mmCIF file of C-alpha atoms in Angstrom:
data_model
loop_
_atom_site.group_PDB
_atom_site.id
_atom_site.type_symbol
_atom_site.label_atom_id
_atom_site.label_comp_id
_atom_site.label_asym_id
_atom_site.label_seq_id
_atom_site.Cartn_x
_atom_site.Cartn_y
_atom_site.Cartn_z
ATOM 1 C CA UNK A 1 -3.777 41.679 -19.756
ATOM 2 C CA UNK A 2 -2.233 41.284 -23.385
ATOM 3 C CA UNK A 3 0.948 43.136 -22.750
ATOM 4 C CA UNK A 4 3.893 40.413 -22.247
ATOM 5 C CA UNK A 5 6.615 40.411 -19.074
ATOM 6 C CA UNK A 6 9.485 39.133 -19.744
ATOM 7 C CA UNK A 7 11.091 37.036 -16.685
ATOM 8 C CA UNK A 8 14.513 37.695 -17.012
ATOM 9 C CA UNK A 9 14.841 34.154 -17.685
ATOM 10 C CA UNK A 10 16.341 33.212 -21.182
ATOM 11 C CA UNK A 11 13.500 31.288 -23.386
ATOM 12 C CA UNK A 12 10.798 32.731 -20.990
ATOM 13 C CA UNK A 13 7.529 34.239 -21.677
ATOM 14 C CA UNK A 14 5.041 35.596 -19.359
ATOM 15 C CA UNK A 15 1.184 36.851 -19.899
ATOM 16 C CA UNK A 16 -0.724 37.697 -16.599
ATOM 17 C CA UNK A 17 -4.272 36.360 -17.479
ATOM 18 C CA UNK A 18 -5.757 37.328 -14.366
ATOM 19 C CA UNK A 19 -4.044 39.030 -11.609
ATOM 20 C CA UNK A 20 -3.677 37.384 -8.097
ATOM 21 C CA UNK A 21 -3.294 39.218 -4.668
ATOM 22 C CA UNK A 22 -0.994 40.369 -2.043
ATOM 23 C CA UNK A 23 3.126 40.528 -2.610
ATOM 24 C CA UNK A 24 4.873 37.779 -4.223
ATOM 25 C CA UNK A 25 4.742 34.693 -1.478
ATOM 26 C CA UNK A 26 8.098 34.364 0.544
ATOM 27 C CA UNK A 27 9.971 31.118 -0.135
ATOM 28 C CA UNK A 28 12.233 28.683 1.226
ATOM 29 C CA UNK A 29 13.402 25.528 0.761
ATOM 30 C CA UNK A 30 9.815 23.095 1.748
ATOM 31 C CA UNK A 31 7.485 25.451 0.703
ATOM 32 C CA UNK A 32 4.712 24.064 -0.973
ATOM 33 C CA UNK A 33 3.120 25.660 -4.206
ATOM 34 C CA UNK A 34 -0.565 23.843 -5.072
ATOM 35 C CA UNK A 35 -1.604 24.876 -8.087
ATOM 36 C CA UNK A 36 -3.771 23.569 -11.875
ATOM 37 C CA UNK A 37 -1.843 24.236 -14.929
ATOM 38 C CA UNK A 38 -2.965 23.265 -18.743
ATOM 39 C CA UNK A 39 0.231 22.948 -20.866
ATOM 40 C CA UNK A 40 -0.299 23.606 -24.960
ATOM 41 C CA UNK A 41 1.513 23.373 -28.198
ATOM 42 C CA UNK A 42 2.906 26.644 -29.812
ATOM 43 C CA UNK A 43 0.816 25.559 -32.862
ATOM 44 C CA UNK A 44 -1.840 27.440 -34.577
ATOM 45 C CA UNK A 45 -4.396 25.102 -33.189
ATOM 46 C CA UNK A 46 -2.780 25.552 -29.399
ATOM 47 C CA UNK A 47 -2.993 21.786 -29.447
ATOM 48 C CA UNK A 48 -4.004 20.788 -25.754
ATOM 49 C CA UNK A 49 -1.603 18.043 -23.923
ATOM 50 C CA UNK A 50 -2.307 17.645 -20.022
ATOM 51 C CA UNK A 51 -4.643 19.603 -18.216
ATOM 52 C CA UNK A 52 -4.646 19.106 -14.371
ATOM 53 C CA UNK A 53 -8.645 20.052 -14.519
ATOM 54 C CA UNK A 54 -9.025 17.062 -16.760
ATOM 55 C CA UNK A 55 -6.845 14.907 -14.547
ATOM 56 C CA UNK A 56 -9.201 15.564 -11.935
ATOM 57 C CA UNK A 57 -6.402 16.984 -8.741
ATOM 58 C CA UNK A 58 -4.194 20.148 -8.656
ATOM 59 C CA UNK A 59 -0.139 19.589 -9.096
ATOM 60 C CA UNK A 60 1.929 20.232 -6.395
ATOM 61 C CA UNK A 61 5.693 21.085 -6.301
ATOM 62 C CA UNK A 62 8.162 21.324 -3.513
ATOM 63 C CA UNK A 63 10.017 24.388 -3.878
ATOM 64 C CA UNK A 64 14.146 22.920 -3.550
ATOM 65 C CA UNK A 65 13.519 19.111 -4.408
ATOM 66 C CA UNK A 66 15.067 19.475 -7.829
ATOM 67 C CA UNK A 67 11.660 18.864 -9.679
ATOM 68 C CA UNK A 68 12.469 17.338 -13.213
ATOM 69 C CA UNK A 69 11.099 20.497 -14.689
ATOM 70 C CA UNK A 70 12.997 22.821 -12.920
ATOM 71 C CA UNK A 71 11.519 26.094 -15.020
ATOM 72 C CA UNK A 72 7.865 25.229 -13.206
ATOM 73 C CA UNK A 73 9.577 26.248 -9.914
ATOM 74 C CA UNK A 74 10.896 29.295 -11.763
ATOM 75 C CA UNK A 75 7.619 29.937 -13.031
ATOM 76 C CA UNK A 76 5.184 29.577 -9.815
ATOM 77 C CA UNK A 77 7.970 31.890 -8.479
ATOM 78 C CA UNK A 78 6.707 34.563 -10.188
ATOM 79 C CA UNK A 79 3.111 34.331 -9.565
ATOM 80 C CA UNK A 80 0.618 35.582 -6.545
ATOM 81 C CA UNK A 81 -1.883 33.595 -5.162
ATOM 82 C CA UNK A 82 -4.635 33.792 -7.213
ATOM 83 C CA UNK A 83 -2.875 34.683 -10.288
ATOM 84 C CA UNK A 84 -3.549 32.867 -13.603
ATOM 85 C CA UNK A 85 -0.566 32.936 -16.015
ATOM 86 C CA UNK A 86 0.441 31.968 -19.233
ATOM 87 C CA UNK A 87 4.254 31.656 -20.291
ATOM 88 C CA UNK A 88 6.376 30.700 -23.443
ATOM 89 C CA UNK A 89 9.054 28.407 -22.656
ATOM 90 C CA UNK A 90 11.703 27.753 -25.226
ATOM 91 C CA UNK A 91 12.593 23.939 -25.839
ATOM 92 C CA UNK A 92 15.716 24.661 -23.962
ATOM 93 C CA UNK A 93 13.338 24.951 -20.875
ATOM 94 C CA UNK A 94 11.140 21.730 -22.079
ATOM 95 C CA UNK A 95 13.231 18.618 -22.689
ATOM 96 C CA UNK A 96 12.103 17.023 -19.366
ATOM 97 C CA UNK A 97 8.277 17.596 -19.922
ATOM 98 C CA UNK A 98 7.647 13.909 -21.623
ATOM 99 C CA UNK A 99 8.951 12.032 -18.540
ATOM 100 C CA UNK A 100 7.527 14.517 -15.923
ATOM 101 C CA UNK A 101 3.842 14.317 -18.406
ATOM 102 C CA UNK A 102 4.363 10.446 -17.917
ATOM 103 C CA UNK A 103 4.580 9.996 -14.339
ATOM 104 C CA UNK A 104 1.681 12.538 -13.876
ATOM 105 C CA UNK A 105 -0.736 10.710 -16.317
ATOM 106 C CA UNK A 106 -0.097 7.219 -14.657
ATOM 107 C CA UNK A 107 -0.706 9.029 -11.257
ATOM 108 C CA UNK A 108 -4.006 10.225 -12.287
ATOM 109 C CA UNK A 109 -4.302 6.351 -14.095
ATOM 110 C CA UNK A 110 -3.634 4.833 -10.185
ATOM 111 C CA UNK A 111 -0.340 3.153 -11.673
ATOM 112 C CA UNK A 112 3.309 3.675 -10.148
ATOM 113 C CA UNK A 113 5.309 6.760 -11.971
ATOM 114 C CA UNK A 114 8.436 5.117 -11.004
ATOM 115 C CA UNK A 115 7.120 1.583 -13.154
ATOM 116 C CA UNK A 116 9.805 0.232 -14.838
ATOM 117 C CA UNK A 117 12.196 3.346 -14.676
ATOM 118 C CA UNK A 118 16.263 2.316 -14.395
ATOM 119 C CA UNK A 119 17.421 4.360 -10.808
ATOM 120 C CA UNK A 120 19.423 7.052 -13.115
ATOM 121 C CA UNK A 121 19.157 10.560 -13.375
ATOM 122 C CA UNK A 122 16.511 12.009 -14.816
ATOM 123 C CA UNK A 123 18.409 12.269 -18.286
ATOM 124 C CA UNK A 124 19.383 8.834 -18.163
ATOM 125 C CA UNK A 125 16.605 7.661 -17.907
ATOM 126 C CA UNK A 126 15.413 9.334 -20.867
ATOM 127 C CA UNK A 127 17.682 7.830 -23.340
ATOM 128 C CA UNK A 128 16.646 4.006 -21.568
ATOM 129 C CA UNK A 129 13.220 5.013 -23.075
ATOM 130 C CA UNK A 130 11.976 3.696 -26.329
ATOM 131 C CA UNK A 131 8.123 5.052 -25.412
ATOM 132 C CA UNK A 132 7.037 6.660 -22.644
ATOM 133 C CA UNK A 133 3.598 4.882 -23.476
ATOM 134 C CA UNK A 134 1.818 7.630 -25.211
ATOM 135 C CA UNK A 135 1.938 8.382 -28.726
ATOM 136 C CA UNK A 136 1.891 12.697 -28.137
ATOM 137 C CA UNK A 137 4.544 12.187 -25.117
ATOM 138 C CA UNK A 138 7.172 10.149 -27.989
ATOM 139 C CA UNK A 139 6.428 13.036 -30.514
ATOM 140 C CA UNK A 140 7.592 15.422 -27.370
ATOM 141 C CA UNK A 141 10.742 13.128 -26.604
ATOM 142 C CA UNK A 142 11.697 12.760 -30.360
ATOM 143 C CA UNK A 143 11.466 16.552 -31.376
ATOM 144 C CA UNK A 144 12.092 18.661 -28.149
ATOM 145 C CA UNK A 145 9.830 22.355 -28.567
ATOM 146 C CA UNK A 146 8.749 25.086 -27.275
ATOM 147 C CA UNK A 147 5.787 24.770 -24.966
ATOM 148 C CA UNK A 148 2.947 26.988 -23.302
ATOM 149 C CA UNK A 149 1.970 26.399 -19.795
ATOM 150 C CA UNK A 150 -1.053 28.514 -18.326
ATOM 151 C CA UNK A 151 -1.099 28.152 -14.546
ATOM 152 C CA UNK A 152 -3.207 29.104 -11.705
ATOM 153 C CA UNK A 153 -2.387 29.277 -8.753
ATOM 154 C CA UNK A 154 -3.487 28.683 -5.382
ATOM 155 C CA UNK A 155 -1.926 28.297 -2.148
ATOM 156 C CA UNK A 156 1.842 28.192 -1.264
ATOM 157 C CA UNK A 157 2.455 26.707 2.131
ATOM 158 C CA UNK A 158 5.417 27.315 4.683
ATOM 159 C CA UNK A 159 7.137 23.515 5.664
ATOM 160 C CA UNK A 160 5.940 24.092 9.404
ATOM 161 C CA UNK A 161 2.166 24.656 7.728
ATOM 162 C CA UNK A 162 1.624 21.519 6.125
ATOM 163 C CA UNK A 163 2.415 17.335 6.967
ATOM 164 C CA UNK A 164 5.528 16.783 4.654
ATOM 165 C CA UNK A 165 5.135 13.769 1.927
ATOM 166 C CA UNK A 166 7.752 11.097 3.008
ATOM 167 C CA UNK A 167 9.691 11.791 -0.238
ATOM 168 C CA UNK A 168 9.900 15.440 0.011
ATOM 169 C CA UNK A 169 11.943 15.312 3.576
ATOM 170 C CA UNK A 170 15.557 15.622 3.992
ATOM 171 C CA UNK A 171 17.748 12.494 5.564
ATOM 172 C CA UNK A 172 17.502 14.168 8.944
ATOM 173 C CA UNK A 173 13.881 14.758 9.092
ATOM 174 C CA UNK A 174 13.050 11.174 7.603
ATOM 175 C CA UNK A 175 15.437 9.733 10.790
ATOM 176 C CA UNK A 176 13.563 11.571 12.843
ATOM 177 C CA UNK A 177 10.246 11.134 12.010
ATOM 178 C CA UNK A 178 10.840 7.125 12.227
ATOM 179 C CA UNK A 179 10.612 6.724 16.196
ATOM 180 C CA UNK A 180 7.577 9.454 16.058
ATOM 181 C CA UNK A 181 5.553 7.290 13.905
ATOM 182 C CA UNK A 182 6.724 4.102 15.849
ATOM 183 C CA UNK A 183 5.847 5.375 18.978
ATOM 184 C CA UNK A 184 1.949 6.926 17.412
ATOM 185 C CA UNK A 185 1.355 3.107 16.311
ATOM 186 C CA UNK A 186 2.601 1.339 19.556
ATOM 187 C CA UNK A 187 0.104 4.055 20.888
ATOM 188 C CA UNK A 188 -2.350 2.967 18.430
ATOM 189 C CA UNK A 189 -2.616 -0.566 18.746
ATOM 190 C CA UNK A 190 -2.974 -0.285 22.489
ATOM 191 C CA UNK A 191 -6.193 1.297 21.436
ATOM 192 C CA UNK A 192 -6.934 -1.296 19.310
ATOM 193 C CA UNK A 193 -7.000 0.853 16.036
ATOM 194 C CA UNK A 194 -5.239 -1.354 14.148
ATOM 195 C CA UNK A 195 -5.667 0.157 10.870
ATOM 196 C CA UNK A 196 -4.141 3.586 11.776
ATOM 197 C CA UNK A 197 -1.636 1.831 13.409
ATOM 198 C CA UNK A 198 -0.652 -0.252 10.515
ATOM 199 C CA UNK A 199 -0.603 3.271 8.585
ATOM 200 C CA UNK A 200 1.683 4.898 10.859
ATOM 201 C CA UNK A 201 4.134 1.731 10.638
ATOM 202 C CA UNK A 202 3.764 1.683 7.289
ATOM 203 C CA UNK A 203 4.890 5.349 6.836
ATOM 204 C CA UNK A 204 8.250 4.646 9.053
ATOM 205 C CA UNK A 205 9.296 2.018 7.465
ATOM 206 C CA UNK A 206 8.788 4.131 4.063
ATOM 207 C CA UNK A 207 11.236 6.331 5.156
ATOM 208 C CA UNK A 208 14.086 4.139 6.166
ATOM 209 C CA UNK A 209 13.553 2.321 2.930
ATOM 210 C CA UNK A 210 13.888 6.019 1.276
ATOM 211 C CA UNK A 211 17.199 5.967 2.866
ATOM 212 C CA UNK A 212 18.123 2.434 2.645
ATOM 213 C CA UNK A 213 18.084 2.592 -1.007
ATOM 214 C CA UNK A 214 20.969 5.124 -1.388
ATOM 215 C CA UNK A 215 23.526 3.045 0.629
ATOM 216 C CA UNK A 216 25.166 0.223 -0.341
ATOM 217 C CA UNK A 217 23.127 -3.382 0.696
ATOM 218 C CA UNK A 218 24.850 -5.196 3.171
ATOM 219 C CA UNK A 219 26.955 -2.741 4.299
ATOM 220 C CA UNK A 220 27.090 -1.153 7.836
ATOM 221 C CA UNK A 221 25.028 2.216 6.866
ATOM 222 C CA UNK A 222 22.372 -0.324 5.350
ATOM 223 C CA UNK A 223 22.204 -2.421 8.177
ATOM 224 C CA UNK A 224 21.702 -0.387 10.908
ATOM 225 C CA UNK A 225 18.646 1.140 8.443
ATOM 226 C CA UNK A 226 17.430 -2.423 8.015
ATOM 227 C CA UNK A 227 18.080 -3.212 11.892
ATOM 228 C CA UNK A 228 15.475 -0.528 12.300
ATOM 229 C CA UNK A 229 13.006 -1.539 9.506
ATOM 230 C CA UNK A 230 12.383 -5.017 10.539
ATOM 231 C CA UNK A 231 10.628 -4.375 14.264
ATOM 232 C CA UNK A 232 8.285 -1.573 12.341
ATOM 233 C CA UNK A 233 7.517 -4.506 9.427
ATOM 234 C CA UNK A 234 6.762 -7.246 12.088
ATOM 235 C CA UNK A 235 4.323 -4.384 13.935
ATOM 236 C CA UNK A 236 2.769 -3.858 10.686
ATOM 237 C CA UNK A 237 2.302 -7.648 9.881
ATOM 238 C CA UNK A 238 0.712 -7.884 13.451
ATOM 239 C CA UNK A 239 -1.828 -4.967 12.535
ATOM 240 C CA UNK A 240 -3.053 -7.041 9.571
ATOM 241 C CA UNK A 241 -3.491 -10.191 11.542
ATOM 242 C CA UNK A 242 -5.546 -8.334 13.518
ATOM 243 C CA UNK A 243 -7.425 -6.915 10.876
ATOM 244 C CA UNK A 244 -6.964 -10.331 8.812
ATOM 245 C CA UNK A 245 -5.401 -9.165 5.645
ATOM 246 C CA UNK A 246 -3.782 -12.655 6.150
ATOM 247 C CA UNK A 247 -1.904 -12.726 2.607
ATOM 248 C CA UNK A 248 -0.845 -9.287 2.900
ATOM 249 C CA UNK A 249 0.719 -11.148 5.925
ATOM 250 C CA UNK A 250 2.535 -13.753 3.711
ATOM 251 C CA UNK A 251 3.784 -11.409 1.078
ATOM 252 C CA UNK A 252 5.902 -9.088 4.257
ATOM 253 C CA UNK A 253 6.750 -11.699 6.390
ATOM 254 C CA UNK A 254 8.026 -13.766 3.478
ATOM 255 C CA UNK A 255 10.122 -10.949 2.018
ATOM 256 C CA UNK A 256 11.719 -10.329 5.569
ATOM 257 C CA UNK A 257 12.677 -13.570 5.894
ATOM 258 C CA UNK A 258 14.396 -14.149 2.379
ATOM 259 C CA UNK A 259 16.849 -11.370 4.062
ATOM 260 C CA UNK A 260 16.442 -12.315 7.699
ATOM 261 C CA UNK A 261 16.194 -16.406 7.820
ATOM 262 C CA UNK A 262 16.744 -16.346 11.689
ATOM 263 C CA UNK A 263 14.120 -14.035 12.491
ATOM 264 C CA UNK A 264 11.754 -16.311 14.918
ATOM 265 C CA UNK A 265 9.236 -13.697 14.987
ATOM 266 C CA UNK A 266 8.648 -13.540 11.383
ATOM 267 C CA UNK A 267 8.378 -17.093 11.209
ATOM 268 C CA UNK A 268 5.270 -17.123 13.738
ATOM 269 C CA UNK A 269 3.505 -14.209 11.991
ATOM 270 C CA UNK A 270 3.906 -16.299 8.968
ATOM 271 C CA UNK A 271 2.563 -19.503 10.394
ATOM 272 C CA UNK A 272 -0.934 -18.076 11.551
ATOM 273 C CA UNK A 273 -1.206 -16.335 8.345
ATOM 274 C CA UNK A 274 -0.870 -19.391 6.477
ATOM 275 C CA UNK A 275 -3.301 -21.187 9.561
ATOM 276 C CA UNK A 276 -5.727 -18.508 8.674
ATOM 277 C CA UNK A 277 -6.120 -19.661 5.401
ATOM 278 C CA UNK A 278 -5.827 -23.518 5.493
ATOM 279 C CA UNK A 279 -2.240 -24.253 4.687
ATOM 280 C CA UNK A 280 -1.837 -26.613 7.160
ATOM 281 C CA UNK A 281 1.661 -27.644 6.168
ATOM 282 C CA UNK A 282 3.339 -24.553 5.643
ATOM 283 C CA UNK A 283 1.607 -23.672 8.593
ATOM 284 C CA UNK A 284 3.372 -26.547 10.941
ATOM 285 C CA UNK A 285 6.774 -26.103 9.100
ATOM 286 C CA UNK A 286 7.097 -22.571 10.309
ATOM 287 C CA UNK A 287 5.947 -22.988 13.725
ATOM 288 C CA UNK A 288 8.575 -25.604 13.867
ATOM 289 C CA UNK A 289 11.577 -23.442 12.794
ATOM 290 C CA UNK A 290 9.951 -20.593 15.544
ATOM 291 C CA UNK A 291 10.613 -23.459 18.114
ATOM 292 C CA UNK A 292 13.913 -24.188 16.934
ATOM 293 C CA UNK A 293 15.473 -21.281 16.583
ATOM 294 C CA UNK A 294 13.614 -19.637 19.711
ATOM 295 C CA UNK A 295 13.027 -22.794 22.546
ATOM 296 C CA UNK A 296 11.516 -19.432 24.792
ATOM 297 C CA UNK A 297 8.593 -19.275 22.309
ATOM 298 C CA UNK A 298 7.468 -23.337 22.542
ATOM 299 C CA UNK A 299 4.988 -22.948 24.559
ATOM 300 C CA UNK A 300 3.089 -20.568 22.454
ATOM 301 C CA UNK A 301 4.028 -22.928 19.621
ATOM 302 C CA UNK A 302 2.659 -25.977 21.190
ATOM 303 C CA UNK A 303 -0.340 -23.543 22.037
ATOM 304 C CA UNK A 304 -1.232 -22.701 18.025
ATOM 305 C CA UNK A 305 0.086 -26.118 16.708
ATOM 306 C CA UNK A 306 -3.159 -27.691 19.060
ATOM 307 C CA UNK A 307 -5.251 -25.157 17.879
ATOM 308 C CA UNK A 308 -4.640 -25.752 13.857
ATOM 309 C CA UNK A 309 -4.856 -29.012 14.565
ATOM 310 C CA UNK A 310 -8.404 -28.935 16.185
ATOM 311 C CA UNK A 311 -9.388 -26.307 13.563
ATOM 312 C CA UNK A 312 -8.269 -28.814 10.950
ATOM 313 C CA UNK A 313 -10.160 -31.616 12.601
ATOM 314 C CA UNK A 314 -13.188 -29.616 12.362
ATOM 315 C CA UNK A 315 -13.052 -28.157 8.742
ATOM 316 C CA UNK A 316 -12.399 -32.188 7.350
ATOM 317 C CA UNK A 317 -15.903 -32.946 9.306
ATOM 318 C CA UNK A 318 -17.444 -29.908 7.361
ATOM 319 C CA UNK A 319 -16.121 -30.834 4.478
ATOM 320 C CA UNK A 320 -17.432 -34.491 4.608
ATOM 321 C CA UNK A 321 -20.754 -33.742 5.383
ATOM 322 C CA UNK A 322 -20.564 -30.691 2.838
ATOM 323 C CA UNK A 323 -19.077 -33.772 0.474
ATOM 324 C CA UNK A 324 -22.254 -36.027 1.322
ATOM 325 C CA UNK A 325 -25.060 -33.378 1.278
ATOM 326 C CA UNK A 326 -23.801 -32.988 -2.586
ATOM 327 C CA UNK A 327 -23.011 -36.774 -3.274
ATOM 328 C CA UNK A 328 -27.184 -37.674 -1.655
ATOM 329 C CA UNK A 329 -28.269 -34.770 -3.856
ATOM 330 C CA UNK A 330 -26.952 -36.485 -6.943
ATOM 331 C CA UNK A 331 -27.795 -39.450 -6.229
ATOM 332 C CA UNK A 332 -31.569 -38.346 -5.842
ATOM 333 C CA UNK A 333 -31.854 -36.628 -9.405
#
């Protein structure tokens, strides 16, 4: 269609491309829109700067999260599914789109959006920017204009219709999802299936540490958050012993424990992580604070201390003979 709609939105633009079906979906806070989008240059040239296609996965927005580019939600508001649509947007409209461009290219790029970014609002964090990394993206920053987005698109989902991403649920679903997924991976690793346990773990302790990170640290409200994390990270660190993703093993234990010195547990993950792979010493040093700071758990010290040691005793033999076979094969050229 070449005839324009306006949107009643000031700086707004619309052009239905191709028309979608059914009524206009009904929204409410959680609903999902999925959806590929191209967004353009109001040059002669219609000078091409992200293109979901290209990017290789569909954008999706969570209708009520405050989205940096808050006109998108306006936009997808106004579409059926199936719709394509192109829309003018005034540079009022299109100040955010260099940070919100960023994060999506180093998504498609496998890199953290969030790398390096100061924990201020989104406008803040602008100014802290001297580059956003790419050359088109500082243009964008420096001289703030009008854009064109074309957008298709394709589904939009009720809250109940579709597993919610961690960061897109409120405080009171995150607290309630944690003893859900606690109880799926205790359920899990009493079938042995480590691996989806370790996921499930992994996805409750992301949500406390969600919440932990607007409260205060060290204060009550962060405690009792961090009281909770630490049994979910010591079921996770168990999962990868299991699986032996020993040094993912160090890096947890060892970041629990700069917070948490006392924590006896943490200290005998630790020390068969680093028996798994040879450090002897460290090894002994933290079975010996699990001993002292837990005398309930010397038994099953005493237990793993005997078998590093015999473990040890066998790799030196290995190693000598491995040491001779060379030293007679050098010896013989």
């Amino acid at each position: 269609m070449e005839e324009t709609y306006l949107l009643n939105v000031e700086g707004v633009k619309k052009k239905i491309l191709h028309g979608g079906r059914g009524e206009l979906p009904k929204l409410q806070d959680g609903s999902k829109f999925t959806f590929h989008f191209q967004t353009l240059k109001d040059d002669f040239e219609r000078t091409v700067i992200d293109d979901s296609r290209e990017a290789g996965m569909p954008m999706e927005i969570i209708v009520g999260k405050m989205f940096k580019l808050e006109i998108w939600e306006t936009l997808l508001s106004s579409m059926r599914i199936g719709e394509v649509a192109e829309f003018w947007c005034d540079a009022i409209h299109t100040g955010m789109y260099a940070l919100v461009s960023r994060g999506m290219r180093r998504i498609a790029e496998g890199r953290d959006p969030l790398e390096g970014q100061k924990h201020r609002c989104g406008m803040g964090n602008m100014f802290d920017y001297h580059s956003t990394g790419y050359d088109d993206l500082d243009e964008l920053q420096r001289t703030p204009q009008p854009l064109i987005f074309i957008m298709e698109l394709f589904r939009v989902e009720d809250p109940s219709a579709y597993k919610r991403d961690t960061w897109a649920m409120s405080k009171e679903e995150k607290l309630a999802a944690v003893p859900v997924l606690h109880s799926e991976g205790n359920r899990l690793v009493l079938r042995r299936e480590f691996a989806q346990a370790a996921a499930k773990y992994q996805e409750a302790v992301i949500c406390l540490r969600n919440l932990q990170a607007k409260e205060k640290p060290w204060e009550d409200d962060w405690l009792k958050l961090e009281s909770l994390v630490t049994p979910l990270v010591l079921n996770y660190c168990q999962c990868q012993l299991e699986l032996g993703e020993y040094y993912e093993v160090l890096e947890h234990t060892t970041e629990l424990l700069q917070k948490h010195n006392d924590n006896a547990k943490a200290y005998f993950k630790r020390a068969k992580a680093h028996a798994a792979v040879w450090n002897e010493r460290e090894a002994r040093e933290d079975f010996q604070r699990v001993a002292h700071l837990d005398p309930s758990m010397a038994a099953a010290v005493k237990k793993e201390l005997k078998q590093l040691g015999e473990r040890m005793r066998k790799k030196h033999v290995e190693d000598r003979k491995r040491y001779q076979g060379l030293f007679q094969s050098s010896q013989g050229l």
